mmCIF file of C-alpha atoms in Angstrom:
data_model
loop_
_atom_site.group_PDB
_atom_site.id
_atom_site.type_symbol
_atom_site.label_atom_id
_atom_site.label_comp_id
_atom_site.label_asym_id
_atom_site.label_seq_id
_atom_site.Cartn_x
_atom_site.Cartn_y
_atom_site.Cartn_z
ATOM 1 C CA UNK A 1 -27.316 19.878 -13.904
ATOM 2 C CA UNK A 2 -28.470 16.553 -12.513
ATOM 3 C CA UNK A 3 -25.864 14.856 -10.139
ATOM 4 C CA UNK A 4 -27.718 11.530 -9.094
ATOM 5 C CA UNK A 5 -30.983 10.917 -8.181
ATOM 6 C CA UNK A 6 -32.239 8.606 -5.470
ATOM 7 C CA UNK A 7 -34.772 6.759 -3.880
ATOM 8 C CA UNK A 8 -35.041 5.027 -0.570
ATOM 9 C CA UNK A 9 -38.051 3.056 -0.986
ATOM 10 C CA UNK A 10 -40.128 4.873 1.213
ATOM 11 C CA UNK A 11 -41.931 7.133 -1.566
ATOM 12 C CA UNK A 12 -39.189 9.975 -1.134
ATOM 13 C CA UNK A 13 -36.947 11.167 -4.280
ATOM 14 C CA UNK A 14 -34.437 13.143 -3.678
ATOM 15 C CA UNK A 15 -32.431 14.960 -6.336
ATOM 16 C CA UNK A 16 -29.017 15.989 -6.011
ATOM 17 C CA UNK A 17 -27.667 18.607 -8.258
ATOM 18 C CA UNK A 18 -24.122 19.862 -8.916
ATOM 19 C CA UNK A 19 -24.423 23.013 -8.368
ATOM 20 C CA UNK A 20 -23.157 25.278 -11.644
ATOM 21 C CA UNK A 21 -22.701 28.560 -10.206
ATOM 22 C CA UNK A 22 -19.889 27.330 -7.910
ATOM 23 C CA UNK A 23 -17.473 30.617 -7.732
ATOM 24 C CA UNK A 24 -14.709 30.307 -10.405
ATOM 25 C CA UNK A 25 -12.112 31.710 -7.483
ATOM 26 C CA UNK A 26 -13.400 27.856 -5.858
ATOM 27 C CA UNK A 27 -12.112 25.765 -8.743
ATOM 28 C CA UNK A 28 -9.449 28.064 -9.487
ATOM 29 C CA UNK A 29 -8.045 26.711 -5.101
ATOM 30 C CA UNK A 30 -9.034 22.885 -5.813
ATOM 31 C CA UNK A 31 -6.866 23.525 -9.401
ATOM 32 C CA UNK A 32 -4.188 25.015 -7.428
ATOM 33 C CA UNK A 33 -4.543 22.958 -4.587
ATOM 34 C CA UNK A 34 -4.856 19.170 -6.767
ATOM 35 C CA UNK A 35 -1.774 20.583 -8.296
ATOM 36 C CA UNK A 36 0.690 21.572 -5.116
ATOM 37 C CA UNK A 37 -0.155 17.991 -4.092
ATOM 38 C CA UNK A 38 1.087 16.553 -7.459
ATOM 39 C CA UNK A 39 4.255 18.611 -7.043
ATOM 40 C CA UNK A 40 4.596 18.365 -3.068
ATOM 41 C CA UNK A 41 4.089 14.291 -3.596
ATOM 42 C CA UNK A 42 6.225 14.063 -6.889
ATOM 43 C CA UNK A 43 9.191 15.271 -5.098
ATOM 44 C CA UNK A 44 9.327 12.815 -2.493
ATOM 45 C CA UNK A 45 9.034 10.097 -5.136
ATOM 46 C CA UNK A 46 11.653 11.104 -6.586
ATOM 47 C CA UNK A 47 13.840 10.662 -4.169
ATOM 48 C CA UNK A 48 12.526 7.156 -3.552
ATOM 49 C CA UNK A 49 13.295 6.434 -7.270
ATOM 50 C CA UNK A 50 16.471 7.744 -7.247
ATOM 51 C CA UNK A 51 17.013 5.384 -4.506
ATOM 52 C CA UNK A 52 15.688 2.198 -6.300
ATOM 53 C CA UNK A 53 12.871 2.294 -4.119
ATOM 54 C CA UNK A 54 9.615 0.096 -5.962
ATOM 55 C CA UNK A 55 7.359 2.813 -4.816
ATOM 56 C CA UNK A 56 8.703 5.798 -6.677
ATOM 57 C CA UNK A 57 7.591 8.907 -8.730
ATOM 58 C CA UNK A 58 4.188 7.555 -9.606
ATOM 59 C CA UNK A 59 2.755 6.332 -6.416
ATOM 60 C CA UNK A 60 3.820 9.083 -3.957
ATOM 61 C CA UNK A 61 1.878 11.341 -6.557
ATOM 62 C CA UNK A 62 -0.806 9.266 -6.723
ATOM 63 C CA UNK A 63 -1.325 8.848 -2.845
ATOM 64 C CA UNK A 64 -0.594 12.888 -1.998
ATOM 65 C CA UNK A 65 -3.048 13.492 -4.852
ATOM 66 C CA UNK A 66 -5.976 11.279 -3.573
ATOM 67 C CA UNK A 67 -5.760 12.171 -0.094
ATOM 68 C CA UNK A 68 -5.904 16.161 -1.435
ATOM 69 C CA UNK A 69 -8.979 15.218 -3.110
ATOM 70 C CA UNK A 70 -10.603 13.352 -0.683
ATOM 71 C CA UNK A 71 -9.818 16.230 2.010
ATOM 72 C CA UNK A 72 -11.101 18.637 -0.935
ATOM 73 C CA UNK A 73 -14.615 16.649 -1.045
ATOM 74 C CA UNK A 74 -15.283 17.030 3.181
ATOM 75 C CA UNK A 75 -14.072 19.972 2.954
ATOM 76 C CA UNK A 76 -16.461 21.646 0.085
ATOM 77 C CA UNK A 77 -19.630 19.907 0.661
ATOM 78 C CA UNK A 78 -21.805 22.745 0.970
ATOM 79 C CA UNK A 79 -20.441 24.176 -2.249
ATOM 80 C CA UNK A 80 -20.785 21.002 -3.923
ATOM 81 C CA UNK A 81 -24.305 19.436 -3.497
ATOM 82 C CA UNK A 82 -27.202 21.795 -3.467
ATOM 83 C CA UNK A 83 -31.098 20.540 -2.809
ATOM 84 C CA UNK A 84 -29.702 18.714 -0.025
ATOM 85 C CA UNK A 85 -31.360 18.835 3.072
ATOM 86 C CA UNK A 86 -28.839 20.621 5.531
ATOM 87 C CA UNK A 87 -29.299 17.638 8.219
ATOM 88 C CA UNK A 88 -28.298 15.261 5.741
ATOM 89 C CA UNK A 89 -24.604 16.724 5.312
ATOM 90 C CA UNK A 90 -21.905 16.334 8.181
ATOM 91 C CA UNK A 91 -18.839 18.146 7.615
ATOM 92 C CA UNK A 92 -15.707 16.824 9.782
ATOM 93 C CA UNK A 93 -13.225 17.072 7.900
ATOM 94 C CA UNK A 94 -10.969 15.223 11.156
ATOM 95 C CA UNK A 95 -12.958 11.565 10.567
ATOM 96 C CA UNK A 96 -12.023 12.201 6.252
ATOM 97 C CA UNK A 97 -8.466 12.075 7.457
ATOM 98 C CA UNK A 98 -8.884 9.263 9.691
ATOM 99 C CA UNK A 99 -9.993 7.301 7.035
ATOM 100 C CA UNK A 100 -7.471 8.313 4.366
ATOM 101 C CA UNK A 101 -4.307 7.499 7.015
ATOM 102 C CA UNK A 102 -5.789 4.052 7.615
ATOM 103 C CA UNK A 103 -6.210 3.017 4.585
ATOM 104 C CA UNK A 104 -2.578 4.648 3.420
ATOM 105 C CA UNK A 105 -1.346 1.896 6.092
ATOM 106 C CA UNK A 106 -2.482 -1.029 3.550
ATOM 107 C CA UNK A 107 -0.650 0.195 0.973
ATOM 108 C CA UNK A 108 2.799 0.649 2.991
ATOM 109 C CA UNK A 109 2.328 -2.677 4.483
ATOM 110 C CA UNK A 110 2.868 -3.687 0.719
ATOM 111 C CA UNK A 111 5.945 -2.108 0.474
ATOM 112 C CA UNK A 112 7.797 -3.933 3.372
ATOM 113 C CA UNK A 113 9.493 -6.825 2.684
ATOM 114 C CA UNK A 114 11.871 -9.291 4.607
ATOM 115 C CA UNK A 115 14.539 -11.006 3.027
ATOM 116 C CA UNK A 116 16.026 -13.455 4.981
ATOM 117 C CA UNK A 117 17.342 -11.845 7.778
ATOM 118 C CA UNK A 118 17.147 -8.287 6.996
ATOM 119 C CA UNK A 119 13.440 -6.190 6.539
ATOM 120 C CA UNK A 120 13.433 -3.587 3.727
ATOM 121 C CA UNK A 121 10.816 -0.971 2.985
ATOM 122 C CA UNK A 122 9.808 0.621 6.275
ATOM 123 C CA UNK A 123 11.417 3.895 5.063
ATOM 124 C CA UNK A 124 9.452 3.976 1.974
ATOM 125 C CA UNK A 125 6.540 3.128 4.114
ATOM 126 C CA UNK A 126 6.911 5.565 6.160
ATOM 127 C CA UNK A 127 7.643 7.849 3.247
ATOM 128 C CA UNK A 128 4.121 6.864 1.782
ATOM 129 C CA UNK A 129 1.988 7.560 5.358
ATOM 130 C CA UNK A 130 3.898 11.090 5.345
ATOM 131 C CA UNK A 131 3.043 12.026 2.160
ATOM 132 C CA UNK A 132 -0.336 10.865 2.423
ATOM 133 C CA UNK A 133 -0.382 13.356 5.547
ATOM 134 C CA UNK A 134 0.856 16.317 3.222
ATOM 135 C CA UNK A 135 -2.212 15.656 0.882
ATOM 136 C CA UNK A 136 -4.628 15.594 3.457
ATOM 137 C CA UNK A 137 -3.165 18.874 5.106
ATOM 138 C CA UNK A 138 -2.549 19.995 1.409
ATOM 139 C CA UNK A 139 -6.655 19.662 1.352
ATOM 140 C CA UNK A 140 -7.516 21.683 3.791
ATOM 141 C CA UNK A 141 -5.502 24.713 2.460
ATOM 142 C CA UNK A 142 -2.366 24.766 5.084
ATOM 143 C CA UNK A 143 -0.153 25.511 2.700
ATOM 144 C CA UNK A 144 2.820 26.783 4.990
ATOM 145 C CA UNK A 145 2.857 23.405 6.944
ATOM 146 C CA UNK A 146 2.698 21.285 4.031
ATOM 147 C CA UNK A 147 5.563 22.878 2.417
ATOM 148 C CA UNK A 148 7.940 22.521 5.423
ATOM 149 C CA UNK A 149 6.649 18.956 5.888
ATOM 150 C CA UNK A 150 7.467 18.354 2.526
ATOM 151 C CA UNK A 151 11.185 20.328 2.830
ATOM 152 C CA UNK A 152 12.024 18.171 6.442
ATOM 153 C CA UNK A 153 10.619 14.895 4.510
ATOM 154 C CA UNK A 154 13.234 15.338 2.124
ATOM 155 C CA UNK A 155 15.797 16.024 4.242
ATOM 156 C CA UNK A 156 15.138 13.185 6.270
ATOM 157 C CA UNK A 157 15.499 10.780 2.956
ATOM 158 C CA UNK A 158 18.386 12.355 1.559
ATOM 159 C CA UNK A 159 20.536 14.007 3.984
ATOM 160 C CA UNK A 160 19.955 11.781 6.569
ATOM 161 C CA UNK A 161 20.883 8.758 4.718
ATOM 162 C CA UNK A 162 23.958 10.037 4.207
ATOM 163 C CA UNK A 163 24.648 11.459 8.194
ATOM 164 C CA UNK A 164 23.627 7.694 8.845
ATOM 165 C CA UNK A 165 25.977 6.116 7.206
ATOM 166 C CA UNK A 166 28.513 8.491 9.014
ATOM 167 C CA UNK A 167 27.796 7.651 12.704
ATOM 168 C CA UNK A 168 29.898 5.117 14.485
ATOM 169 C CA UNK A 169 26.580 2.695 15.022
ATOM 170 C CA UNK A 170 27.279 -1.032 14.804
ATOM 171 C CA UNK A 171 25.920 -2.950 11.714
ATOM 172 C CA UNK A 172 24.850 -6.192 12.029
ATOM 173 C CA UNK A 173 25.061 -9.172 10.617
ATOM 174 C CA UNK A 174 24.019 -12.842 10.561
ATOM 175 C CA UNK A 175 27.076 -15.334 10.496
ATOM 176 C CA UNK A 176 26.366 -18.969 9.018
ATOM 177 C CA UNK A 177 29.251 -21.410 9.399
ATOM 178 C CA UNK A 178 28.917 -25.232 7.918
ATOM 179 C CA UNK A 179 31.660 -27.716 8.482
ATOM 180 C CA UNK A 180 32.368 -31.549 7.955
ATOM 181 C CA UNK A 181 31.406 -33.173 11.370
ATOM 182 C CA UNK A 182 34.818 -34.652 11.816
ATOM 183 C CA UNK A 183 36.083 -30.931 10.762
ATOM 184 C CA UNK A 184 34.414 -28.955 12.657
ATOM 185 C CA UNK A 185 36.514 -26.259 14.881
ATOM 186 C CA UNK A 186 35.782 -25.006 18.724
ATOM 187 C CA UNK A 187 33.509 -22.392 19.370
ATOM 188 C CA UNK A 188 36.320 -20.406 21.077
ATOM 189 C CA UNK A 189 38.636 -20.380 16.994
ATOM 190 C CA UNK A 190 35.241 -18.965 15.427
ATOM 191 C CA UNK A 191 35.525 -16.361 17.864
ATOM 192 C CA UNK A 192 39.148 -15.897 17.497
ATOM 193 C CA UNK A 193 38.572 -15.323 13.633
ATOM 194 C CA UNK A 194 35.852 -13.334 14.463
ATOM 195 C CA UNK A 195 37.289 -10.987 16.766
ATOM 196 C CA UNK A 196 40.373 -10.869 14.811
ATOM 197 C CA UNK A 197 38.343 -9.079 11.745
ATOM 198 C CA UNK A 198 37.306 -6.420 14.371
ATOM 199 C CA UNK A 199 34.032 -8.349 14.816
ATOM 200 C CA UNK A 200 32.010 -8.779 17.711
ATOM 201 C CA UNK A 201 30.193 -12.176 18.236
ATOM 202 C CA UNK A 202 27.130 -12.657 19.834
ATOM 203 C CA UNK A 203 25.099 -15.702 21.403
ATOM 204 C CA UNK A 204 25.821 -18.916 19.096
ATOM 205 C CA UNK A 205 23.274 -21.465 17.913
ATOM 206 C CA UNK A 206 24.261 -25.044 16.839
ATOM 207 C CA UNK A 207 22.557 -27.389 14.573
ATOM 208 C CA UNK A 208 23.533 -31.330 12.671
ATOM 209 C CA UNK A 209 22.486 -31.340 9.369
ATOM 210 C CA UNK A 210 21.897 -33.899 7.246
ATOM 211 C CA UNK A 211 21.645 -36.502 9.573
ATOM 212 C CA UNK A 212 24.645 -35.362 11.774
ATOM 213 C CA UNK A 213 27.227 -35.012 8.344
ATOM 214 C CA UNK A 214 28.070 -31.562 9.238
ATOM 215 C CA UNK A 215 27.659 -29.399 12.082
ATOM 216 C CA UNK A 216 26.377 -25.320 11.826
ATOM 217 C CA UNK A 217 27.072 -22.430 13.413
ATOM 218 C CA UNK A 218 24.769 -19.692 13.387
ATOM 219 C CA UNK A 219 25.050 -16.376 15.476
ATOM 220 C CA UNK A 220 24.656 -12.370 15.119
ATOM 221 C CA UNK A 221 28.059 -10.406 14.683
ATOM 222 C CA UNK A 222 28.043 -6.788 14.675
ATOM 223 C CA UNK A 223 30.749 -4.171 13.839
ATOM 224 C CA UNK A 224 31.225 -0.431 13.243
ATOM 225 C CA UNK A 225 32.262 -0.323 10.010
ATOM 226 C CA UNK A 226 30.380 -3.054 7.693
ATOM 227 C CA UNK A 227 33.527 -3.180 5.228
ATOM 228 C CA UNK A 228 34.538 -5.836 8.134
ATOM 229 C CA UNK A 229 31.883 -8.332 6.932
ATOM 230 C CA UNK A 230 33.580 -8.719 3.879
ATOM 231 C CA UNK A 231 36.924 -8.813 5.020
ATOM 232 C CA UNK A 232 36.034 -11.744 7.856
ATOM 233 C CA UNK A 233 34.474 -13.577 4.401
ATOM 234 C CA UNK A 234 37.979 -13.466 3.006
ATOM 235 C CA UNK A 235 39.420 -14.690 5.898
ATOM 236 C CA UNK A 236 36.833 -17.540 5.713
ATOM 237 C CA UNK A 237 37.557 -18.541 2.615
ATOM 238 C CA UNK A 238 40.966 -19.545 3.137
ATOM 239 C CA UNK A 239 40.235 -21.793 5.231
ATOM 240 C CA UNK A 240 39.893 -24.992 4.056
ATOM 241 C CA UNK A 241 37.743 -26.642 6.758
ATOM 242 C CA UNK A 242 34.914 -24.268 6.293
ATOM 243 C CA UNK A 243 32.430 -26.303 3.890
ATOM 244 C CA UNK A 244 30.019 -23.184 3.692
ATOM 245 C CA UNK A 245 29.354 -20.138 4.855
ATOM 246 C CA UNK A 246 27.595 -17.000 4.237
ATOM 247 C CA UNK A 247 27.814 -13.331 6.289
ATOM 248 C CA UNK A 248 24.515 -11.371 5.524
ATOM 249 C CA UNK A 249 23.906 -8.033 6.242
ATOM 250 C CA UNK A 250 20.478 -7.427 8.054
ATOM 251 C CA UNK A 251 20.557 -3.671 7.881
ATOM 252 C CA UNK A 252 18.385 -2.221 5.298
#
């Protein structure tokens, strides 16, 4: 059967031909191969989803299945295109995988996303580059690594979240204070409400807005337990001098 035929101007056809008497026991390890991917890959999404991750179910199977195939391709060359001159055909499988990880680093790049103070995504990113690194090892027929790979990856999204949230590690925040200009209290009293929500306060900016009607404080806080942040926007609210304010969280 005729694959593609092709001519390079220089009075020299050259016919490439699927080859039909590929070995049924070779499409029976791409099947099985194409289909480990789709269920090594799927199972990471998952997770994501269940997290309310954007990229979910779908594109972790998508990207473990297309870097299989790709591997697949350098991989079964020989067994793939016959009437090929043997020069013409350079099997490194290594440079394949190159490739596919590069180009896996567009599409996690699209996943990250700052809001405001905080950046989101680089978990699912990283999720994406790993199980772009299952299908390519998937590929080449390790089978034994790219289950455990798959096994720790999951692990690492699930369990881990969960151990994280457990450690005694600060959480930080951004602290945004607005007051009247003739209003405004001392540095040293922000602190003092601050520290008396079992915050920590870090260097402060200051800023006049609107042509010097109200003054701003902005700074970083950070405490080990981020319940805290709410309770110091309690605490804020009652007073009646603050004009505005917002505490945001710039974990992920």
């Amino acid at each position: 059967m005729e694959f593609f035929s092709d001519s390079f101007g220089l009075g020299i056809n050259i016919d490439y031909q699927l080859d039909t008497g590929i070995r049924m026991d070779l499409y029976i390890t791409i099947t099985i191969r194409l289909l480990i991917s789709l269920l090594m890959g799927g199972m990471i999404g998952l997770e994501r989803a269940f997290s309310g991750r954007p990229a979910g179910l779908r594109t972790h199977s998508l990207v473990c299945i297309s870097s299989c195939l790709l591997m697949l391709f350098s991989l079964f060359q020989w067994d793939l295109l016959k009437n090929v001159p043997i020069e013409t055909i350079r099997i490194d499988p290594t440079r394949m995988a190159q490739g596919i990880m590069t180009g896996i680093g567009f599409l996690g790049a699209g996943v990250i996303m700052k809001e405001r103070f905080s950046v989101r995504g680089l978990t699912t990113a990283a999720s994406i580059w790993m199980t772009a690194a299952i299908g390519v090892i998937m590929g080449l027929g390790f089978y034994f690594p790219a289950v455990v790979a798959t096994i720790l990856t999951l692990i690492v999204l699930s369990f881990f979240r969960w151990f994280e949230r457990k450690l005694p590690v600060f959480r930080y925040g951004r602290l945004i204070l607005r007051f009247k200009n003739d209003q405004a209290i001392s540095k040293d009293e922000i602190n003092r409400i601050i520290e008396g929500n079992n915050i920590k306060g870090g260097d402060c900016s200051y800023y006049l807005k609107e042509e010097g009607k109200f003054l701003q404080f902005e700074l970083t806080v950070r405490s080990n337990n981020p319940e805290n942040f709410y309770r110091l926007s309690e605490t804020l609210r009652s007073l009646h001098n603050v004009y505005e304010f917002s505490v945001i969280n710039t974990g992920e």
